[in-house]
PDB file of C-alpha atoms in Angstrom:
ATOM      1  CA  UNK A 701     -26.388 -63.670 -15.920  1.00  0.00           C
ATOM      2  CA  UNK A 702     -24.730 -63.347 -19.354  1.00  0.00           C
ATOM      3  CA  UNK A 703     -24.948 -59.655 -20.580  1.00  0.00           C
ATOM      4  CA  UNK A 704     -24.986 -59.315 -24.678  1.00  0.00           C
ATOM      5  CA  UNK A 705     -21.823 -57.404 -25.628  1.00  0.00           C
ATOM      6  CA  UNK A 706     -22.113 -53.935 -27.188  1.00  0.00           C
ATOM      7  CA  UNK A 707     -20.175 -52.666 -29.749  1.00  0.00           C
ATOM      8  CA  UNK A 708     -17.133 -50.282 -28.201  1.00  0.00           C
ATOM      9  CA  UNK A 709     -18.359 -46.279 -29.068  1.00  0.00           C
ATOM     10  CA  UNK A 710     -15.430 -44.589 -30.557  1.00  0.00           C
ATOM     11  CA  UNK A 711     -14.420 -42.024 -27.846  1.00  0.00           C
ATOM     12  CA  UNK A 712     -16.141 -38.508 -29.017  1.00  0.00           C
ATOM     13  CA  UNK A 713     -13.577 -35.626 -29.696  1.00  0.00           C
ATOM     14  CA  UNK A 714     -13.876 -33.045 -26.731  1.00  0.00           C
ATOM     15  CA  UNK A 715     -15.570 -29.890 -27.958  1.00  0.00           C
ATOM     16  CA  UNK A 716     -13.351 -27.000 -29.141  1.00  0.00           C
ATOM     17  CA  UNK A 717     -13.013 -24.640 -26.426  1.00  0.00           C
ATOM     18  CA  UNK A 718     -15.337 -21.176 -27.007  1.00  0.00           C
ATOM     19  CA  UNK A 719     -14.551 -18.557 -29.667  1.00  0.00           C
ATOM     20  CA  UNK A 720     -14.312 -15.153 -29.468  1.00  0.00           C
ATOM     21  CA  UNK A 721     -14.654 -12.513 -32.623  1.00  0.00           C
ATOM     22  CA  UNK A 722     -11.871 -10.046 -33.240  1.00  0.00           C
ATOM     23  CA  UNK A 723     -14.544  -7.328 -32.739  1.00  0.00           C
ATOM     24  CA  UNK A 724     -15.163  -9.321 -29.417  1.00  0.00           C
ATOM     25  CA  UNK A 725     -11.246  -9.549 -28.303  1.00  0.00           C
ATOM     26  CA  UNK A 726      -8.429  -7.599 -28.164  1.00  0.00           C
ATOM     27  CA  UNK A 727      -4.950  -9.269 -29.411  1.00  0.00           C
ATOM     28  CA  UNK A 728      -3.380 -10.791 -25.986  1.00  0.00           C
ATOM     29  CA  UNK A 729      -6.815 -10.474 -24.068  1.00  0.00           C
ATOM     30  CA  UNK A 730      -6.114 -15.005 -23.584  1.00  0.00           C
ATOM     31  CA  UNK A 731      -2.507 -14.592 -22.892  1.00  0.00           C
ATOM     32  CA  UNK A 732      -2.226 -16.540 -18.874  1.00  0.00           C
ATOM     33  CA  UNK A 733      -2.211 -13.766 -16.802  1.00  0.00           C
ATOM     34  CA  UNK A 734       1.290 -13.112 -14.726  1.00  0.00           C
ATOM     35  CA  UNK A 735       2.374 -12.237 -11.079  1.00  0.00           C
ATOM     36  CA  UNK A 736       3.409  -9.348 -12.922  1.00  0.00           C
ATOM     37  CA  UNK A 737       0.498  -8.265 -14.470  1.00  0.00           C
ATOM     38  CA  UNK A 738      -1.549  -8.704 -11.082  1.00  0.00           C
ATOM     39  CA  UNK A 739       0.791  -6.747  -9.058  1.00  0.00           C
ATOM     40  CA  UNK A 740       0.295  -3.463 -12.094  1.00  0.00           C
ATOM     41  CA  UNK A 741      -3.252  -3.509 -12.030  1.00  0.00           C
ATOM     42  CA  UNK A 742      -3.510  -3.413  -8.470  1.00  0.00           C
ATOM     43  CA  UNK A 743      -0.932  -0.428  -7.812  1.00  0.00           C
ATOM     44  CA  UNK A 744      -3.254   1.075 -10.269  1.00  0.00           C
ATOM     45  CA  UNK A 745      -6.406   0.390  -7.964  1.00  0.00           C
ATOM     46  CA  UNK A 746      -4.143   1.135  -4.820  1.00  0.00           C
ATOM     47  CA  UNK A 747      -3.651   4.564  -6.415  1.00  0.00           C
ATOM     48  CA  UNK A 748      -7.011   5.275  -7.549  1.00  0.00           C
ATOM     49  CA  UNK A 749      -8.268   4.606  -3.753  1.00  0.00           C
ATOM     50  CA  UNK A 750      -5.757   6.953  -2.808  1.00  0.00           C
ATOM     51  CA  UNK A 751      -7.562   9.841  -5.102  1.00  0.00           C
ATOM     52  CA  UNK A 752     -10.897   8.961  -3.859  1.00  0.00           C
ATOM     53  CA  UNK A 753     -11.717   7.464  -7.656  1.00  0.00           C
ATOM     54  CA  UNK A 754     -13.078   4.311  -5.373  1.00  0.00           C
ATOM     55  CA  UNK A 755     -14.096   3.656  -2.008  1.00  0.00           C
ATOM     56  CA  UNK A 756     -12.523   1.612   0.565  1.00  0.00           C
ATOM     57  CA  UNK A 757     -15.659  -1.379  -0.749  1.00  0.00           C
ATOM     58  CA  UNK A 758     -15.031  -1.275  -4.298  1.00  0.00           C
ATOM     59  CA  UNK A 759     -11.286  -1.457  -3.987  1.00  0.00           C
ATOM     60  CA  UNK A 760     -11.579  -4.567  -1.854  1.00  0.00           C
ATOM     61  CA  UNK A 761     -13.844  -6.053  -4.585  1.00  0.00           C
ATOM     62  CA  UNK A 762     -11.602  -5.568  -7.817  1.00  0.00           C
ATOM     63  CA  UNK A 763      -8.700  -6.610  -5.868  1.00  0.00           C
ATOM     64  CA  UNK A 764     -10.069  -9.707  -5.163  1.00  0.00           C
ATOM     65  CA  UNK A 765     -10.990 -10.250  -8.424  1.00  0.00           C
ATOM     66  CA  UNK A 766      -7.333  -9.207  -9.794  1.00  0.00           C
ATOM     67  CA  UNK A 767      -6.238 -12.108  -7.714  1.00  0.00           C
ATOM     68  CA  UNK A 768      -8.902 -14.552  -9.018  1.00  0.00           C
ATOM     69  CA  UNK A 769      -8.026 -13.459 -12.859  1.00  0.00           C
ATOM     70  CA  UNK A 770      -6.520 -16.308 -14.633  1.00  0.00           C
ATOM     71  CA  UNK A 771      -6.075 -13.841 -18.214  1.00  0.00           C
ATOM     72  CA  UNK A 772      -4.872 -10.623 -19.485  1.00  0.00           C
ATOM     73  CA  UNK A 773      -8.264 -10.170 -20.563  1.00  0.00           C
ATOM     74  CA  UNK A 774      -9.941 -10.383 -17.579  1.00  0.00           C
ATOM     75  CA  UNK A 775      -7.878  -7.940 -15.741  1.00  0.00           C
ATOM     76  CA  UNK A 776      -8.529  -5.067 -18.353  1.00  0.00           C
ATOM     77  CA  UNK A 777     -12.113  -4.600 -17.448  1.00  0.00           C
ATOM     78  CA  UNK A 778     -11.099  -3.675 -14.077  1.00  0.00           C
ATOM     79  CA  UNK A 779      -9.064  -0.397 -14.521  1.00  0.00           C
ATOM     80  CA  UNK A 780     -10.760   0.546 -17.817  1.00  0.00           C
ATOM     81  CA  UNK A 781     -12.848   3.445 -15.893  1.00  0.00           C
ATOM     82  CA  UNK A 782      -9.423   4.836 -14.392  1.00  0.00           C
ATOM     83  CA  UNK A 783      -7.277   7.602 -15.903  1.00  0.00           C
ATOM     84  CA  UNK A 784      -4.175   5.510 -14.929  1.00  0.00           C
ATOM     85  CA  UNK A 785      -5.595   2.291 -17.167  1.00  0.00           C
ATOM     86  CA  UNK A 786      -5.992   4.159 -20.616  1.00  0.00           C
ATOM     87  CA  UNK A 787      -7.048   0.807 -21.930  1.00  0.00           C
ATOM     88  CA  UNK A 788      -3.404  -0.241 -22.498  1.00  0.00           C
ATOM     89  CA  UNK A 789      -2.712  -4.220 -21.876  1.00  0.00           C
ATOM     90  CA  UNK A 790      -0.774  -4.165 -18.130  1.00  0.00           C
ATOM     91  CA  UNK A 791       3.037  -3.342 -18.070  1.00  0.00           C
ATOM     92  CA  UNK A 792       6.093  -4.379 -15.855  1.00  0.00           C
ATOM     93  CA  UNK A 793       5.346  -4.817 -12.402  1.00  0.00           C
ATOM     94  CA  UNK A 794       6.073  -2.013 -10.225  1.00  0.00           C
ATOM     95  CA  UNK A 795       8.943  -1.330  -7.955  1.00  0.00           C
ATOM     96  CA  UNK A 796       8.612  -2.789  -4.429  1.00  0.00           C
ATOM     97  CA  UNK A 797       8.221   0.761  -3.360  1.00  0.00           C
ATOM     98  CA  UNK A 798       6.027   2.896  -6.018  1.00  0.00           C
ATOM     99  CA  UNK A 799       6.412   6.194  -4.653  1.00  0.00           C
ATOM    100  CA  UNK A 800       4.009   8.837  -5.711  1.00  0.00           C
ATOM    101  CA  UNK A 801       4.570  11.496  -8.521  1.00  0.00           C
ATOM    102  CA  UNK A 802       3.883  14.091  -5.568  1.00  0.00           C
ATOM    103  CA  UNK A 803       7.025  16.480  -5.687  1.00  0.00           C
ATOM    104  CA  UNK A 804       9.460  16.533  -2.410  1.00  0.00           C
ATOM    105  CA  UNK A 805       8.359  20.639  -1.813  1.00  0.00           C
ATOM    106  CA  UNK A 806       4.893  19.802  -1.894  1.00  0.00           C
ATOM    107  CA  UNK A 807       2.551  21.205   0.972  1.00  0.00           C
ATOM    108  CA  UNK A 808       2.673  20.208   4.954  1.00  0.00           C
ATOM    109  CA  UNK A 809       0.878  18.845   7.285  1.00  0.00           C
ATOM    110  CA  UNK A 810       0.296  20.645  10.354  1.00  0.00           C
ATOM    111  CA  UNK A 811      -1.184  18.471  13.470  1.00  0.00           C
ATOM    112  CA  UNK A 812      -1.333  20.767  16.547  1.00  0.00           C
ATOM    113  CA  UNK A 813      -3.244  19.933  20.019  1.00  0.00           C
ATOM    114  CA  UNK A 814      -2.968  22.446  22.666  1.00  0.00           C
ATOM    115  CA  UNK A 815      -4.831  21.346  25.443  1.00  0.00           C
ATOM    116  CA  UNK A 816      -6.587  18.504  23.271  1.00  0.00           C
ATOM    117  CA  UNK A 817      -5.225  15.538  21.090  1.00  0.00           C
ATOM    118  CA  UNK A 818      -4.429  14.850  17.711  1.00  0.00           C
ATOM    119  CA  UNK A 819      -4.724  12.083  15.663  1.00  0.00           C
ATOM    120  CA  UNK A 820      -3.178  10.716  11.978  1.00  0.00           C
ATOM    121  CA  UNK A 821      -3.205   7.245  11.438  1.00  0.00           C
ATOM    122  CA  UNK A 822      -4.626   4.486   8.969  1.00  0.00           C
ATOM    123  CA  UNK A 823      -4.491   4.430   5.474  1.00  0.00           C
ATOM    124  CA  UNK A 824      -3.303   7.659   4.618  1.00  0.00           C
ATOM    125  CA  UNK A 825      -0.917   9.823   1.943  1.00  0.00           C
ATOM    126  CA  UNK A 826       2.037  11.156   3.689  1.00  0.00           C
ATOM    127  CA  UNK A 827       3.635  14.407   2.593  1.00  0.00           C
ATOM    128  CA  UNK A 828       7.207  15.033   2.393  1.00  0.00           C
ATOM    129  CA  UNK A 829       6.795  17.124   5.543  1.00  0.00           C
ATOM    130  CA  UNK A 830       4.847  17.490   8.483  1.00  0.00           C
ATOM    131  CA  UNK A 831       4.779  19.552  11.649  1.00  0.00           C
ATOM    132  CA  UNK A 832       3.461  18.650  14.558  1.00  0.00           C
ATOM    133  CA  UNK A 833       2.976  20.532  18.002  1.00  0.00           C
ATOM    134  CA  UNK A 834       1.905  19.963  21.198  1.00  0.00           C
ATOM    135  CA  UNK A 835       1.043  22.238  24.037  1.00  0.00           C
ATOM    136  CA  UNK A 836      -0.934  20.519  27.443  1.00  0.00           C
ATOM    137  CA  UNK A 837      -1.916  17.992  24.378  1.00  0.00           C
ATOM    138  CA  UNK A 838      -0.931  14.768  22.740  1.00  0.00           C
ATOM    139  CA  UNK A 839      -0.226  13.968  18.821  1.00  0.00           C
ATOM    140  CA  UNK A 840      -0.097  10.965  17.384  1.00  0.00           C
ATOM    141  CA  UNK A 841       1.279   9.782  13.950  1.00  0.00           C
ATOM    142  CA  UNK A 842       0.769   6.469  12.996  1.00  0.00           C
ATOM    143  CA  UNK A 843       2.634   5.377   9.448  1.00  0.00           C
ATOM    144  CA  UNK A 844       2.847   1.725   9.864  1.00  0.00           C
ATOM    145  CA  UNK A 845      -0.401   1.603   6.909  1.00  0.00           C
ATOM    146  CA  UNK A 846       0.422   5.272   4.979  1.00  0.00           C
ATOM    147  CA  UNK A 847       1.005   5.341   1.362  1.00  0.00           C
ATOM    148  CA  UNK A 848       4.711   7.221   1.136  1.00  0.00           C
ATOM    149  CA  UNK A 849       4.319   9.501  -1.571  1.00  0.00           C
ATOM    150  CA  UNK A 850       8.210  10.154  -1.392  1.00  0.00           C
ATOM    151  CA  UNK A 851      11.623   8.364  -0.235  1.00  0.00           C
ATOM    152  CA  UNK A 852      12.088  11.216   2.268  1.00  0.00           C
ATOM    153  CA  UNK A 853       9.858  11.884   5.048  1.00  0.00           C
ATOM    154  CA  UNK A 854      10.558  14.856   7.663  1.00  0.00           C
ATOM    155  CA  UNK A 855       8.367  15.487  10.520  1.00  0.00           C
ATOM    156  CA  UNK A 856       9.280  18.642  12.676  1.00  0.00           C
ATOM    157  CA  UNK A 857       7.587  17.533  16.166  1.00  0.00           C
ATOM    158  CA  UNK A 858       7.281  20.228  19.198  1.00  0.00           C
ATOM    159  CA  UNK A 859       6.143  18.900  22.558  1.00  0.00           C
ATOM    160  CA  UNK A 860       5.384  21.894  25.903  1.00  0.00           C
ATOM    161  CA  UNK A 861       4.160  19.915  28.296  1.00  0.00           C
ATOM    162  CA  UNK A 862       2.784  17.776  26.409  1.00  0.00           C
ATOM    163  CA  UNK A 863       3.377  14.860  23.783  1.00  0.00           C
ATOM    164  CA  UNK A 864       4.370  13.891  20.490  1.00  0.00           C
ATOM    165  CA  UNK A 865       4.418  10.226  19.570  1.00  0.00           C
ATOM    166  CA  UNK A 866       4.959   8.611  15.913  1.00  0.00           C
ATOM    167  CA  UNK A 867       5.021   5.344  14.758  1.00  0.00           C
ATOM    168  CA  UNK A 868       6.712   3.536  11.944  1.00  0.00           C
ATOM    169  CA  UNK A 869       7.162   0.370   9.849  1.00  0.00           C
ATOM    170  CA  UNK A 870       9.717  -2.275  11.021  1.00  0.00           C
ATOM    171  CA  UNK A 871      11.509  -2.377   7.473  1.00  0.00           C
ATOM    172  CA  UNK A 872      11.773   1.462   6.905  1.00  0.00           C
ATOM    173  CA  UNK A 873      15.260   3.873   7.856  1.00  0.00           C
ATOM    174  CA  UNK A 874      14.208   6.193  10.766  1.00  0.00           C
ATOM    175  CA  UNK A 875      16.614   9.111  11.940  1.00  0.00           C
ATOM    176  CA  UNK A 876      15.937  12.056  14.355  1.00  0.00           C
ATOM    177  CA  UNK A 877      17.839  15.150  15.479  1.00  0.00           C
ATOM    178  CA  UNK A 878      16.626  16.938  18.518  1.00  0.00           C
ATOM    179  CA  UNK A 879      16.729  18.030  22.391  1.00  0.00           C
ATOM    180  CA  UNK A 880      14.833  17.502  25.611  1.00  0.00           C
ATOM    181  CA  UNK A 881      14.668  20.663  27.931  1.00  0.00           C
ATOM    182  CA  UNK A 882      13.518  19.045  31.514  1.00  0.00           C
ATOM    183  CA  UNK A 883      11.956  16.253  29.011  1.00  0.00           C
ATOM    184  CA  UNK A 884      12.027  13.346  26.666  1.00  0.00           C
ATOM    185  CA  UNK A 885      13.130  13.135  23.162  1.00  0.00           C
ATOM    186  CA  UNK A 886      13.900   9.597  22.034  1.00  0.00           C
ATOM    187  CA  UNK A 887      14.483   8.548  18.241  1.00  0.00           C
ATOM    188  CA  UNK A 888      15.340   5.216  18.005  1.00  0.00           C
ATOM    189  CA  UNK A 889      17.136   4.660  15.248  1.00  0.00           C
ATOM    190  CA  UNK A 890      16.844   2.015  12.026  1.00  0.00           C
ATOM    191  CA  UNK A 891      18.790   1.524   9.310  1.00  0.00           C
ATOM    192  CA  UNK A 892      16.913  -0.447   6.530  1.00  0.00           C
ATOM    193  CA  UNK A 893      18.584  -3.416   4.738  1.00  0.00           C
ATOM    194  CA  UNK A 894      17.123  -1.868   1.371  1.00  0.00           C
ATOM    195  CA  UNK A 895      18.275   0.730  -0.044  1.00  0.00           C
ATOM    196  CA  UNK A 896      14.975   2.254  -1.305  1.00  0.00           C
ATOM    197  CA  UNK A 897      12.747   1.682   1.918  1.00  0.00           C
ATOM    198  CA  UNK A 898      11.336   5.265   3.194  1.00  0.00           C
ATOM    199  CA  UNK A 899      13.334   7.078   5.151  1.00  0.00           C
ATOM    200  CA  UNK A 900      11.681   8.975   8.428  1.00  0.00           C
ATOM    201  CA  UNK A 901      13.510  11.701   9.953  1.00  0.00           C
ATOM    202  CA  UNK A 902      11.681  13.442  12.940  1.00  0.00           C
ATOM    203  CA  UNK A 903      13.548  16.880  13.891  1.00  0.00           C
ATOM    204  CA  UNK A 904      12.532  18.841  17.305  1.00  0.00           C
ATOM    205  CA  UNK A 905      12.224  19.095  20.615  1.00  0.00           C
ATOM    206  CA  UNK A 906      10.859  18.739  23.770  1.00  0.00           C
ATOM    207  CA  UNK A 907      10.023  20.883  27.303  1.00  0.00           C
ATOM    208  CA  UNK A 908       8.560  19.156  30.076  1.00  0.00           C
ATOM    209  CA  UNK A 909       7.138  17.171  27.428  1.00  0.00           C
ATOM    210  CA  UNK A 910       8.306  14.377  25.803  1.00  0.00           C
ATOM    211  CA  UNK A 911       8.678  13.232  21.774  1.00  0.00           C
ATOM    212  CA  UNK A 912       9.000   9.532  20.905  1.00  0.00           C
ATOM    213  CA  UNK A 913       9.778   7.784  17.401  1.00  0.00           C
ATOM    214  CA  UNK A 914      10.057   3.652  17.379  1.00  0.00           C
ATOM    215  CA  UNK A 915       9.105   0.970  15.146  1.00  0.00           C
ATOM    216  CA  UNK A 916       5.379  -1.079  15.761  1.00  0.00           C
ATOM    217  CA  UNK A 917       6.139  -4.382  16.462  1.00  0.00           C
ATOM    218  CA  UNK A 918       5.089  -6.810  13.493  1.00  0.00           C
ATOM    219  CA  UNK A 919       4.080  -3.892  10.797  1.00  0.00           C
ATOM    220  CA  UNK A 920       6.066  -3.410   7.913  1.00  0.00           C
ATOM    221  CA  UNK A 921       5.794  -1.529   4.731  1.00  0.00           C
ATOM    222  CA  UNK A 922       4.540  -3.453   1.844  1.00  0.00           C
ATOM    223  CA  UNK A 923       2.366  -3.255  -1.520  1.00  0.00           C
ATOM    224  CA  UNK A 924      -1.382  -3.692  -0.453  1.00  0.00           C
ATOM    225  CA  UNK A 925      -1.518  -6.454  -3.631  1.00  0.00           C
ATOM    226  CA  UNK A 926       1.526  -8.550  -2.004  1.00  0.00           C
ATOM    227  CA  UNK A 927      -0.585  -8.734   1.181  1.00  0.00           C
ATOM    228  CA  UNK A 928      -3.776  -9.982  -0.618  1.00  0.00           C
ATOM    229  CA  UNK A 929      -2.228 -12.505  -2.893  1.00  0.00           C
ATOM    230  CA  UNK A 930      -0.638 -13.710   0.377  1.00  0.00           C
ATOM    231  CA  UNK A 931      -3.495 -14.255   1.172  1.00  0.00           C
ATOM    232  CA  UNK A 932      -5.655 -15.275  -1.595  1.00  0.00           C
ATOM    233  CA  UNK A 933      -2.947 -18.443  -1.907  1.00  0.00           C
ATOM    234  CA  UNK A 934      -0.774 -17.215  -5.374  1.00  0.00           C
TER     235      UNK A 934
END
């Protein structure tokens, strides 16, 4: 069957994409939103967990959306309520390591277990020292998720008859000075391949006890960001 021709539309112009007042936008608010600029808004969030300014639920929720943001302007909104935001368009990236303001005298940590256990582990702010002691007990120090507020970590570890065991990152330099008295005290040592990675030192001793420092198989340190835009795919 013969079909009557129609006359050919001209194409229609696609419509102009949405705009936004001045009093609406900020200058750079469209501006494609870098690696960069991702990786400083999240330290920012990673930091503000830290402080207790956001729980563990909304953390996970604006860092998901820092990853989703395709502009500047979208990543503002998400640090505006923080101190560290101060409305200011994001900055450099950070270093791989963003160390803490927290000054290298600042206060220990004391763990002690005499006849009981002790436990530090998780995400958690490390000091620039910590003591721990053990007496017919166990400690446990776990870093392979802490936040190093400092290049220099020293823990001072004590075991009578009991034991002190600590854990680090893969990637970070780990050094120990100490003595076993009818016990254990084994540091093994790691040299990182960067320059700036944390450095552990554990200091002490042990009698009839035993004090152990190793790397965790498979956990390294790293930015909390770098591990979600791993794996959010960017």
């Amino acid at each position: 069957m013969d079909l009557e021709k129609q006359p050919q539309q001209p194409a229609r112009p696609p419509a102009p994409p949405a705009q936004v007042s001045p009093a609406e936008a900020a200058p750079g608010d469209s501006i494609r939103a870098s690696d960069a600029d991702r990786d400083r808004i999240a330290d920012i969030l990673r930091e503000a967990m830290a402080e207790g300014r956001l729980t563990a639920d909304e953390h996970a929720e604006r860092v998901d959306l820092v990853y989703r943001a395709k502009t500047v302007g979208e990543l503002q909104p998400l640090v505006r309520d923080l101190p560290a935001s101060s409305g200011a368009a994001p900055g450099p990236a950070p270093q791989p390591y963003a160390y803490g303001p927290e000054p290298q005298d600042g206060p220990t940590d004391n763990l002690v277990a005499i006849f009981s256990s002790a436990t530090r582990k998780g995400r958690w702010r490390v000091g620039p020292r910590t003591n721990a002691f053990s007496l017919f007990g166990s400690v446990e120090i776990d870093l392979t998720e802490a936040l190093f507020s400092q290049r220099l970590t020293v823990i001072n570890a004590t075991a009578i008859f009991g034991s002190v065991e600590i854990r680090v990152p893969e990637n970070v330099t780990l050094r120990g000075s100490g003595t076993g008295v009818l016990g254990d005290f084994d540091v093994r040592t790691l040299e990182s391949m960067d320059p700036e990675a944390p450095v552990v030192v554990v200091n002490g001793y042990a009698v009839l006890g035993s004090v152990e420092a190793k790397p965790k198989r498979g956990k390294f340190v790293t930015d909390l960001q770098r591990r979600l835009r791993k794996h959010l795919g960017h």
